[in-house]
Short mmCIF file of C-alpha atoms in Angstrom, two decimals:
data_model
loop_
_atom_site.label_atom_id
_atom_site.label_comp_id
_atom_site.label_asym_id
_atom_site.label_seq_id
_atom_site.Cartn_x
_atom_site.Cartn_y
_atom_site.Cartn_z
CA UNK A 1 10.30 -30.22 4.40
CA UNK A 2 7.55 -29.35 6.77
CA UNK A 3 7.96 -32.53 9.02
CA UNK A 4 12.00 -32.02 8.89
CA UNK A 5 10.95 -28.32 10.49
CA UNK A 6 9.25 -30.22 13.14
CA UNK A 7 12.13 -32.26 13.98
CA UNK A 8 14.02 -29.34 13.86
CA UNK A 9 11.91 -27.63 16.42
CA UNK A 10 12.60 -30.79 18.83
CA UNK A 11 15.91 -31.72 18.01
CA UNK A 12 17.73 -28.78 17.02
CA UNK A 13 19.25 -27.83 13.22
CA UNK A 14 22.38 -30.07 13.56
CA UNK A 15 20.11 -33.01 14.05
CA UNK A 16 17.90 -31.62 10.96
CA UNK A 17 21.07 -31.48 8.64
CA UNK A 18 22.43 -34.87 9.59
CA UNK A 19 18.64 -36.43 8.89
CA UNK A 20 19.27 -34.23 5.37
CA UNK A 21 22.39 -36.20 4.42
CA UNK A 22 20.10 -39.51 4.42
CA UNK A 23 17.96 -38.42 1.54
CA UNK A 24 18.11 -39.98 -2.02
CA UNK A 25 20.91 -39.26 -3.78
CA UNK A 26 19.35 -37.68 -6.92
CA UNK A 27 17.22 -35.16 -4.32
CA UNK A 28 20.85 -34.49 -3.00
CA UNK A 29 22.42 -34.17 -6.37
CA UNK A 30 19.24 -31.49 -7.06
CA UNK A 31 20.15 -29.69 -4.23
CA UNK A 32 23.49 -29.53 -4.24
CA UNK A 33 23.36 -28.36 -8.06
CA UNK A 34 20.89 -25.52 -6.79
CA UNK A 35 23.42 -24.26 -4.29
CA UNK A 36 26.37 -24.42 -6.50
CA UNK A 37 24.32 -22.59 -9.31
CA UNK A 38 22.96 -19.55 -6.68
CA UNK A 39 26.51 -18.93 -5.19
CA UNK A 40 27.36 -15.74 -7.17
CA UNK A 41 23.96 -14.03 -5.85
CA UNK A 42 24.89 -14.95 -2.33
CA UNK A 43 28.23 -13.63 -2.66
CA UNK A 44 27.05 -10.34 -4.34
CA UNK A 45 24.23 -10.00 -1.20
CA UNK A 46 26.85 -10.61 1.39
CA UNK A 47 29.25 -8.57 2.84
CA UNK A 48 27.19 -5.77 3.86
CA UNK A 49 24.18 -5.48 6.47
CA UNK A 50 21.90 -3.81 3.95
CA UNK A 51 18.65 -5.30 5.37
CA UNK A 52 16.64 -2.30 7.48
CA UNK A 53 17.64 0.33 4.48
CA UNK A 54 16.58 -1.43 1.59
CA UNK A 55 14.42 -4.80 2.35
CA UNK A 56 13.10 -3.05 5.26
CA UNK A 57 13.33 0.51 4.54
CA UNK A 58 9.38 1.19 4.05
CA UNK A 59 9.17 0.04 7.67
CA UNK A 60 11.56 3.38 8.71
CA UNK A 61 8.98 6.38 9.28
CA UNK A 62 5.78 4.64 10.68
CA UNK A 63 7.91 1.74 12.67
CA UNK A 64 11.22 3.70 14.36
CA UNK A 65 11.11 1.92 17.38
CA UNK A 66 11.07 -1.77 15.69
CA UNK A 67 13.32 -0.49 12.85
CA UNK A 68 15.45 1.15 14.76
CA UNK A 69 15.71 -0.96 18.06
CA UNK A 70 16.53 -4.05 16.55
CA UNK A 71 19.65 -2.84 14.99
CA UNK A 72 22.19 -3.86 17.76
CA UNK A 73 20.16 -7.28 17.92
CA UNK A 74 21.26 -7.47 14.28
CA UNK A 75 24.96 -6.42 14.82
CA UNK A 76 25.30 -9.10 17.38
CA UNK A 77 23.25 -12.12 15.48
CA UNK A 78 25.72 -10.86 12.67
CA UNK A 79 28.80 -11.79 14.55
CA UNK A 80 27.01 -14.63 16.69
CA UNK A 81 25.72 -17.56 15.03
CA UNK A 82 24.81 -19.41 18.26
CA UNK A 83 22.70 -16.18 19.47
CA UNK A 84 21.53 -15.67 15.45
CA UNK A 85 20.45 -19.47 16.10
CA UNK A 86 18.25 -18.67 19.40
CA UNK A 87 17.26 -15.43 18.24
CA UNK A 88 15.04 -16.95 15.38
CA UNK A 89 14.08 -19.50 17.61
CA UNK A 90 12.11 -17.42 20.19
CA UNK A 91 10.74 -15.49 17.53
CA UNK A 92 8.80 -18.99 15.96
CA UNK A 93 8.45 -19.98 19.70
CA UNK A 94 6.51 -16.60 20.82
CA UNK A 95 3.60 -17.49 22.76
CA UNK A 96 2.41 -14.28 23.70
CA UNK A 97 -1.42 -14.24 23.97
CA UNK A 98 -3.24 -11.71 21.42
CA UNK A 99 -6.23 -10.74 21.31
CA UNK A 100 -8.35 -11.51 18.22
CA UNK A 101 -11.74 -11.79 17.14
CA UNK A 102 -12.58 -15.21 17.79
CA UNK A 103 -10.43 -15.18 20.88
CA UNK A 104 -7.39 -15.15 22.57
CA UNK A 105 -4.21 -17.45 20.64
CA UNK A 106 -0.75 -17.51 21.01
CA UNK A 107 1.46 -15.44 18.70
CA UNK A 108 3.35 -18.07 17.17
CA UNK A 109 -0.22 -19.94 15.98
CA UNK A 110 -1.05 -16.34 14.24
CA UNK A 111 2.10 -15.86 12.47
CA UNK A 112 2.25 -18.98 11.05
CA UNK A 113 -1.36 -18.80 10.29
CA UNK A 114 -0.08 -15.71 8.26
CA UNK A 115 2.34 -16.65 6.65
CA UNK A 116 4.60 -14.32 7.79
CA UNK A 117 7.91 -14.94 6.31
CA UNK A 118 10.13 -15.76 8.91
CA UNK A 119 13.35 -17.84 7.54
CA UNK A 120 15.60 -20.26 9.11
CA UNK A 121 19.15 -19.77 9.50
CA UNK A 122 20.51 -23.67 9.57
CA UNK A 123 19.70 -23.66 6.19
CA UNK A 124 17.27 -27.07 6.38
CA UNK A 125 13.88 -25.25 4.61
CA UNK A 126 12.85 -25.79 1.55
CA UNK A 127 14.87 -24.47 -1.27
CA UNK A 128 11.78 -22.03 -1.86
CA UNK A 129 11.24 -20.93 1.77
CA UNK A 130 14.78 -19.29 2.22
CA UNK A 131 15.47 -15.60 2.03
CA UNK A 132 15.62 -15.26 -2.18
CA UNK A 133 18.95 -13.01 -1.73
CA UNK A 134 20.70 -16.31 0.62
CA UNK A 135 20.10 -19.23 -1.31
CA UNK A 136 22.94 -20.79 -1.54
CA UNK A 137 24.36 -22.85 1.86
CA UNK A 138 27.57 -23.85 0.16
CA UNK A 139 28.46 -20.03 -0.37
CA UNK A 140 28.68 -20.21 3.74
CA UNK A 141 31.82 -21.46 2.72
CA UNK A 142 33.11 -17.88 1.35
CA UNK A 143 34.59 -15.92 4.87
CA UNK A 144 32.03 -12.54 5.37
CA UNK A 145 28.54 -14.64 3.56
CA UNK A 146 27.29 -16.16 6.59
CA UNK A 147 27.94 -13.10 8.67
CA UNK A 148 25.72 -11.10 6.26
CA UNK A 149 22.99 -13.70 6.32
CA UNK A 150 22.75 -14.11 9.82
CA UNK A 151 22.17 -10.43 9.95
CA UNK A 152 19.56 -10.74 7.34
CA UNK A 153 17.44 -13.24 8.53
CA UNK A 154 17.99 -12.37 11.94
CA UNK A 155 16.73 -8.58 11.78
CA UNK A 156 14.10 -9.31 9.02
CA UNK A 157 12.26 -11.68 11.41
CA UNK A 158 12.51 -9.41 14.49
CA UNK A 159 11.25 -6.74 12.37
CA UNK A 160 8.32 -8.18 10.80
CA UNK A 161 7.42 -10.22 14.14
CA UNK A 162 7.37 -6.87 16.24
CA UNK A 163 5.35 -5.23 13.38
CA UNK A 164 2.86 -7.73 13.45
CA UNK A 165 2.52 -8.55 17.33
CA UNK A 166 1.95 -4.63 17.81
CA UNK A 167 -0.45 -4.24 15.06
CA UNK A 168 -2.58 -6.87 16.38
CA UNK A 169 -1.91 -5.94 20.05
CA UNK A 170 -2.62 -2.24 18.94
CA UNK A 171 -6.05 -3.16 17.17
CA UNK A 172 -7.22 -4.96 20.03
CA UNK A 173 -6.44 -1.70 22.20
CA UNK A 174 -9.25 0.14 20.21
CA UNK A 175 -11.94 -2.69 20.77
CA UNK A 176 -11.94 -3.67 17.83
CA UNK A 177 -9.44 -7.41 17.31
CA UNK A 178 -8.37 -8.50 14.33
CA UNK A 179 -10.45 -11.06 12.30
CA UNK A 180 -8.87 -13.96 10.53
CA UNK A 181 -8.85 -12.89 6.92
CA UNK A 182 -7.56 -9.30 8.53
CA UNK A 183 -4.86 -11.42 10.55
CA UNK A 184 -4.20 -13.21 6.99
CA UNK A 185 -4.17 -9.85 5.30
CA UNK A 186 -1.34 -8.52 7.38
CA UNK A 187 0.90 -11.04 7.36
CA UNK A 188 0.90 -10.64 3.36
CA UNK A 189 1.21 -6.75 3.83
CA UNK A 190 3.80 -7.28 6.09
CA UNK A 191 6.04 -9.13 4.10
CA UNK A 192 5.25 -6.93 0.73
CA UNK A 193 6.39 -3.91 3.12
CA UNK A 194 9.82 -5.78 4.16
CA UNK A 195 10.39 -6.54 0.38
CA UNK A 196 8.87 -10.24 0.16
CA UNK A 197 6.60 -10.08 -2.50
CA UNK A 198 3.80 -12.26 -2.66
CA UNK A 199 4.42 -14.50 -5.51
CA UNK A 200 3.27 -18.53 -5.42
CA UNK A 201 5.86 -20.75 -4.69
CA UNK A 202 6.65 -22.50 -7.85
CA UNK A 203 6.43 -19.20 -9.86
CA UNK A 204 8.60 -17.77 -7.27
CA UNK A 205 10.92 -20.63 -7.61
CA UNK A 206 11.22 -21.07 -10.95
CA UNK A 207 11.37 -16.91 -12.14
CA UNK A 208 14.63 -16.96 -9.30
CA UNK A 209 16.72 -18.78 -12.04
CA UNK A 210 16.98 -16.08 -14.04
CA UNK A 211 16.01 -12.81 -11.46
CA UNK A 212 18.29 -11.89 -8.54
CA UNK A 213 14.94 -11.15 -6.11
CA UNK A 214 11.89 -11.71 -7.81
CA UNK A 215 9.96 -11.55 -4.95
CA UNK A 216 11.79 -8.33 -3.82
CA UNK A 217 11.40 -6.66 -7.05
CA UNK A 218 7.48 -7.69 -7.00
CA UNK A 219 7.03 -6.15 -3.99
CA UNK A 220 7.14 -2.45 -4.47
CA UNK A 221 4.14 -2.70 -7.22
CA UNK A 222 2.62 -5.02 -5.28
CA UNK A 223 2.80 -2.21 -1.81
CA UNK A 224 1.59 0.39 -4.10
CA UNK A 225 -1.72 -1.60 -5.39
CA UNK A 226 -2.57 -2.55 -1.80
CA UNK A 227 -2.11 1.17 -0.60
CA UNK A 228 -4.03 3.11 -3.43
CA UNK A 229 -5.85 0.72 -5.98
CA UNK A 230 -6.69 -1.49 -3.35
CA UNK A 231 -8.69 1.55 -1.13
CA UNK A 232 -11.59 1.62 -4.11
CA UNK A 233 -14.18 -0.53 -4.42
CA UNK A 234 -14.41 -3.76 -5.89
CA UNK A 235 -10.94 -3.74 -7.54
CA UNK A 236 -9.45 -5.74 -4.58
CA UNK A 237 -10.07 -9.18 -5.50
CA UNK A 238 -8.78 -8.78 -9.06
CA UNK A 239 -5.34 -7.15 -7.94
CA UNK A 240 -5.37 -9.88 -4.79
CA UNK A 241 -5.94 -13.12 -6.97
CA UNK A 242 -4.09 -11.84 -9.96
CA UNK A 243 -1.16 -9.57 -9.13
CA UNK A 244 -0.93 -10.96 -5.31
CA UNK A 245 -1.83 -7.44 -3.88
CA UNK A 246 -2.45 -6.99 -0.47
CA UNK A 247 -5.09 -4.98 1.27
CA UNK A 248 -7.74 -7.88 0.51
CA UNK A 249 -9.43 -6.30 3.62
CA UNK A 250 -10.74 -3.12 4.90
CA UNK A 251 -8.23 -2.62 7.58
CA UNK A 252 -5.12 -4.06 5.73
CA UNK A 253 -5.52 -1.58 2.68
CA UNK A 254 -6.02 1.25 4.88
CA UNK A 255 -2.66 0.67 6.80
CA UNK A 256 -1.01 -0.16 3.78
CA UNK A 257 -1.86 3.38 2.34
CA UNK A 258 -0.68 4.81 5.89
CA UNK A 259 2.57 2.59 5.24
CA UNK A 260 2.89 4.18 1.69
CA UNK A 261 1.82 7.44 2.64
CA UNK A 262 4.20 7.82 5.39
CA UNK A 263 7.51 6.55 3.65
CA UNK A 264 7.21 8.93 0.57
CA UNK A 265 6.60 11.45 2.50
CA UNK A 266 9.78 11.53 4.48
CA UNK A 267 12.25 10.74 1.55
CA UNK A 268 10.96 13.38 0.01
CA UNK A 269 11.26 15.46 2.89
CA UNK A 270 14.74 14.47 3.28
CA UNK A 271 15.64 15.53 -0.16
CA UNK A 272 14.07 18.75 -0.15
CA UNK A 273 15.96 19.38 3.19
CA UNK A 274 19.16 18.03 1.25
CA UNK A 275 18.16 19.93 -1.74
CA UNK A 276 17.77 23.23 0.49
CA UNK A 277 20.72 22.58 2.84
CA UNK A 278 23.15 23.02 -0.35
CA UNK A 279 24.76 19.71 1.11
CA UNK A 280 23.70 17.74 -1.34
CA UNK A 281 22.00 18.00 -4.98
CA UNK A 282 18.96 16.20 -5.86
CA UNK A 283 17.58 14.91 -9.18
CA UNK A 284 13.91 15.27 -9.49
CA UNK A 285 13.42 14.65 -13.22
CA UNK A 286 11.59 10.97 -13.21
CA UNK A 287 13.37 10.26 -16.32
CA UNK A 288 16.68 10.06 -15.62
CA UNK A 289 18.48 6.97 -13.73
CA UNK A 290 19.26 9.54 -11.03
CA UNK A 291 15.82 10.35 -10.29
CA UNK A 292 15.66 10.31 -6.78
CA UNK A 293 18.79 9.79 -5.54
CA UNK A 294 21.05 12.51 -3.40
CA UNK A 295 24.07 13.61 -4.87
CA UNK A 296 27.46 14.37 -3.46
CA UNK A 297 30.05 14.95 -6.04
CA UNK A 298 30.38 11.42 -7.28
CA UNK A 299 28.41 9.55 -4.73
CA UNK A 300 24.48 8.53 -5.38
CA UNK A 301 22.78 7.97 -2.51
CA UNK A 302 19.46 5.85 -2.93
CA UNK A 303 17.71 5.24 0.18
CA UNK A 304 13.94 4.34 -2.03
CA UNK A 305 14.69 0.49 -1.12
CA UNK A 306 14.03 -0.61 -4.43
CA UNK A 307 11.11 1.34 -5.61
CA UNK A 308 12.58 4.01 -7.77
CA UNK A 309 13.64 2.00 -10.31
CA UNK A 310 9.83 1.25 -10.96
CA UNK A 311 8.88 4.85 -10.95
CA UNK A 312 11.45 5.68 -13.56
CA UNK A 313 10.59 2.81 -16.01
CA UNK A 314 7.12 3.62 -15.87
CA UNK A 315 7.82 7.47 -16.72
CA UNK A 316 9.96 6.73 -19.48
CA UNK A 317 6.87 3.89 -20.95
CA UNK A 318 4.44 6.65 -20.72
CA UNK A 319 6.84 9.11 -22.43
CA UNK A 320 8.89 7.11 -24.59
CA UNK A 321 11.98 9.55 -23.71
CA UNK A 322 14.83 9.45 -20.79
CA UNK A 323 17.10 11.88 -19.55
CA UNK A 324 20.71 11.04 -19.98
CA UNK A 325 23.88 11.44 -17.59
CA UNK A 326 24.43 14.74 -19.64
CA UNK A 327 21.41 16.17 -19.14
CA UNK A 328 19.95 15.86 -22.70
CA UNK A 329 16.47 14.55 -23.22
CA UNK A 330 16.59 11.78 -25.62
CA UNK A 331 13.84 9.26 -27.06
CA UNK A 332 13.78 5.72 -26.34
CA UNK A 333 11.49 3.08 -27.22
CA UNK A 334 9.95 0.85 -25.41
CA UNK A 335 11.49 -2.42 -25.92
CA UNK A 336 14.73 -0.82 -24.77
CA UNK A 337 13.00 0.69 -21.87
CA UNK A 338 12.08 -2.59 -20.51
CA UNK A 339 14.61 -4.03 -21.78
CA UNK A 340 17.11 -2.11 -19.54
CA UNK A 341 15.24 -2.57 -16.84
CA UNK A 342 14.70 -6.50 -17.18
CA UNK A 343 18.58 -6.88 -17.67
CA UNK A 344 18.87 -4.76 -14.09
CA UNK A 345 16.58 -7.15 -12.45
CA UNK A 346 19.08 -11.02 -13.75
CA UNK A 347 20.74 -13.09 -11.73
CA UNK A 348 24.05 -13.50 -12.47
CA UNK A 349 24.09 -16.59 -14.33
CA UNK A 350 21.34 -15.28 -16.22
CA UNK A 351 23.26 -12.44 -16.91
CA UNK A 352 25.97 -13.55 -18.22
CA UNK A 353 24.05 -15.53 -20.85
CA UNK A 354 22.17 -12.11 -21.83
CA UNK A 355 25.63 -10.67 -22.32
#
């Protein structure tokens, strides 16, 4: 895969998927049976441009200029796959010089150094290195998929490129560059904060045949153990090589908890001016499934991006009790609790079978 990016690069993606087509036929077969088998999760991803207010949504208060500004670039790579195309490609072509400690280098070097996640659109990376929610190339096939996708990938990259080539550019500002391992840090952060969760490859791989987004749905635990665990001493390495934490540095943990800090604060600022307003009513007991949420009648708005979910399942471990649609307090154990939560987190295939 990595030397079919390089002739990519040179020869553009329509060169890449014809050189694709000349590949054995049983890595074909694999591939194709992959695709066929991830179509439902593409089509339930699609036909929305959910991206900066869930994925991305942590990125809101601290980021409003890169969250907010790339929004029309995202509308237009949306409905453009030639400009979704180019778009990408002067993101991984960015040659800005930044500062670091060991020098000045070009921002595409750094990025890839951190493995900031930054997927393709043609569809010719590894099964692995596509965006976990767009797996599937044949579901281009259904009308309204690709235009989601493009949208996806399109703003995700901006976003966490901007992010990162700020950070960096903003560190260097205050005399004091980045180092490698900080540079390293961030890119992990970065991705953790745009809902990529750092999860090895083959674990991520193989966990995706039965989970819609593992990677997504690691990444909320994973934000919260670089921003608070991850600020005391000599507990980094442990979360880091075991849980896949971020904040392996000084700098990086710190942010993180400025990241953290920053979001919660303004939901729940929002829904305490909701709550006050009268527009709106707000659930604030952790143990019901509404927990969070604004309420308008018979609409739930949930603008947490995937983290409230977490904060609810945890309450209801620690108490062994949830709060019902009616308002009554009920027990529940705790193979139920996870239970429920596991069968929220299937794929659809998986699903089915659990059903």
């Amino acid at each position: 895969p990595g030397e079919l990016k390089q002739l990519e690069r040179v020869y553009g993606a329509e060169f890449a998927r014809e050189l694709q087509k000349l590949r054995p036929f049983g890595e074909r077969f694999w591939r194709l049976t992959l695709d066929a088998l991830n179509i439902p999760r593409s089509f339930l991803a699609a036909f929305d441009l959910s991206f900066p207010f869930r994925q991305g949504v942590f990125a809101f208060a601290r980021h409003p200029k890169e969250f907010f500004g790339n929004l029309p670039a995202m509308l237009r790579a949306a409905k453009n796959p030639e400009f979704a195309e180019q778009m990408v490609a002067a993101i991984k072509n960015d040659r800005t010089l930044i500062q670091t400690a060991e020098g000045f280098r070009p921002l595409n070097e750094l990025m890839e150094d951190a493995r900031l996640f930054l997927p393709d659109i043609s569809g010719t990376e590894a099964f692995e290195a596509r965006a976990e929610e767009f797996l599937s190339q044949l579901a281009h096939r259904i009308p309204g998929v690709g235009f989601s996708e493009r949208g996806f990938i399109a703003y995700g990259d901006k976003l966490r490129s901007d992010i990162f080539r700020n950070t960096l550019q903003s560190w260097a500002r205050q005399a004091k560059p980045a180092t490698a391992d900080e540079i390293a840090d961030l890119g992990i952060l970065l991705n953790v904060l745009t809902g990529r969760g750092n999860l090895p490859p083959e674990l991520a791989k193989s966990l995706s045949f039965g989970f819609f987004a593992p990677r997504f749905a690691a990444s909320r635990p994973q934000l919260f153990l670089a921003a608070t665990v991850n600020n005391l001493p000599g507990v980094r390495k442990v979360t880091g090589t075991v849980l896949g934490a971020p904040g392996q540095t000084t700098r990086v943990a710190r942010l993180a908890a400025q990241e953290l800090v920053t979001s919660v604060g303004s939901g729940l600022a929002i829904l305490a001016l909701v709550k006050m307003s009268g527009v709106g009513d707000v659930e604030l007991n952790p143990l019901s499934s509404d927990s969070g949420k604004i309420r308008i009648g018979k609409t739930r708005i949930d603008f947490w991006g995937g983290a409230r979910p977490w904060a609810t399942v945890i309450a209801r471990m620690i108490t062994g009790k949830r709060k019902t649609a009616t308002g009554f307090i009920v027990p529940q154990d705790l193979l139920d609790t996870v239970g429920r939560f596991g069968r929220s987190k299937l794929a659809p295939p998986a699903a089915l079978l659990v059903d």
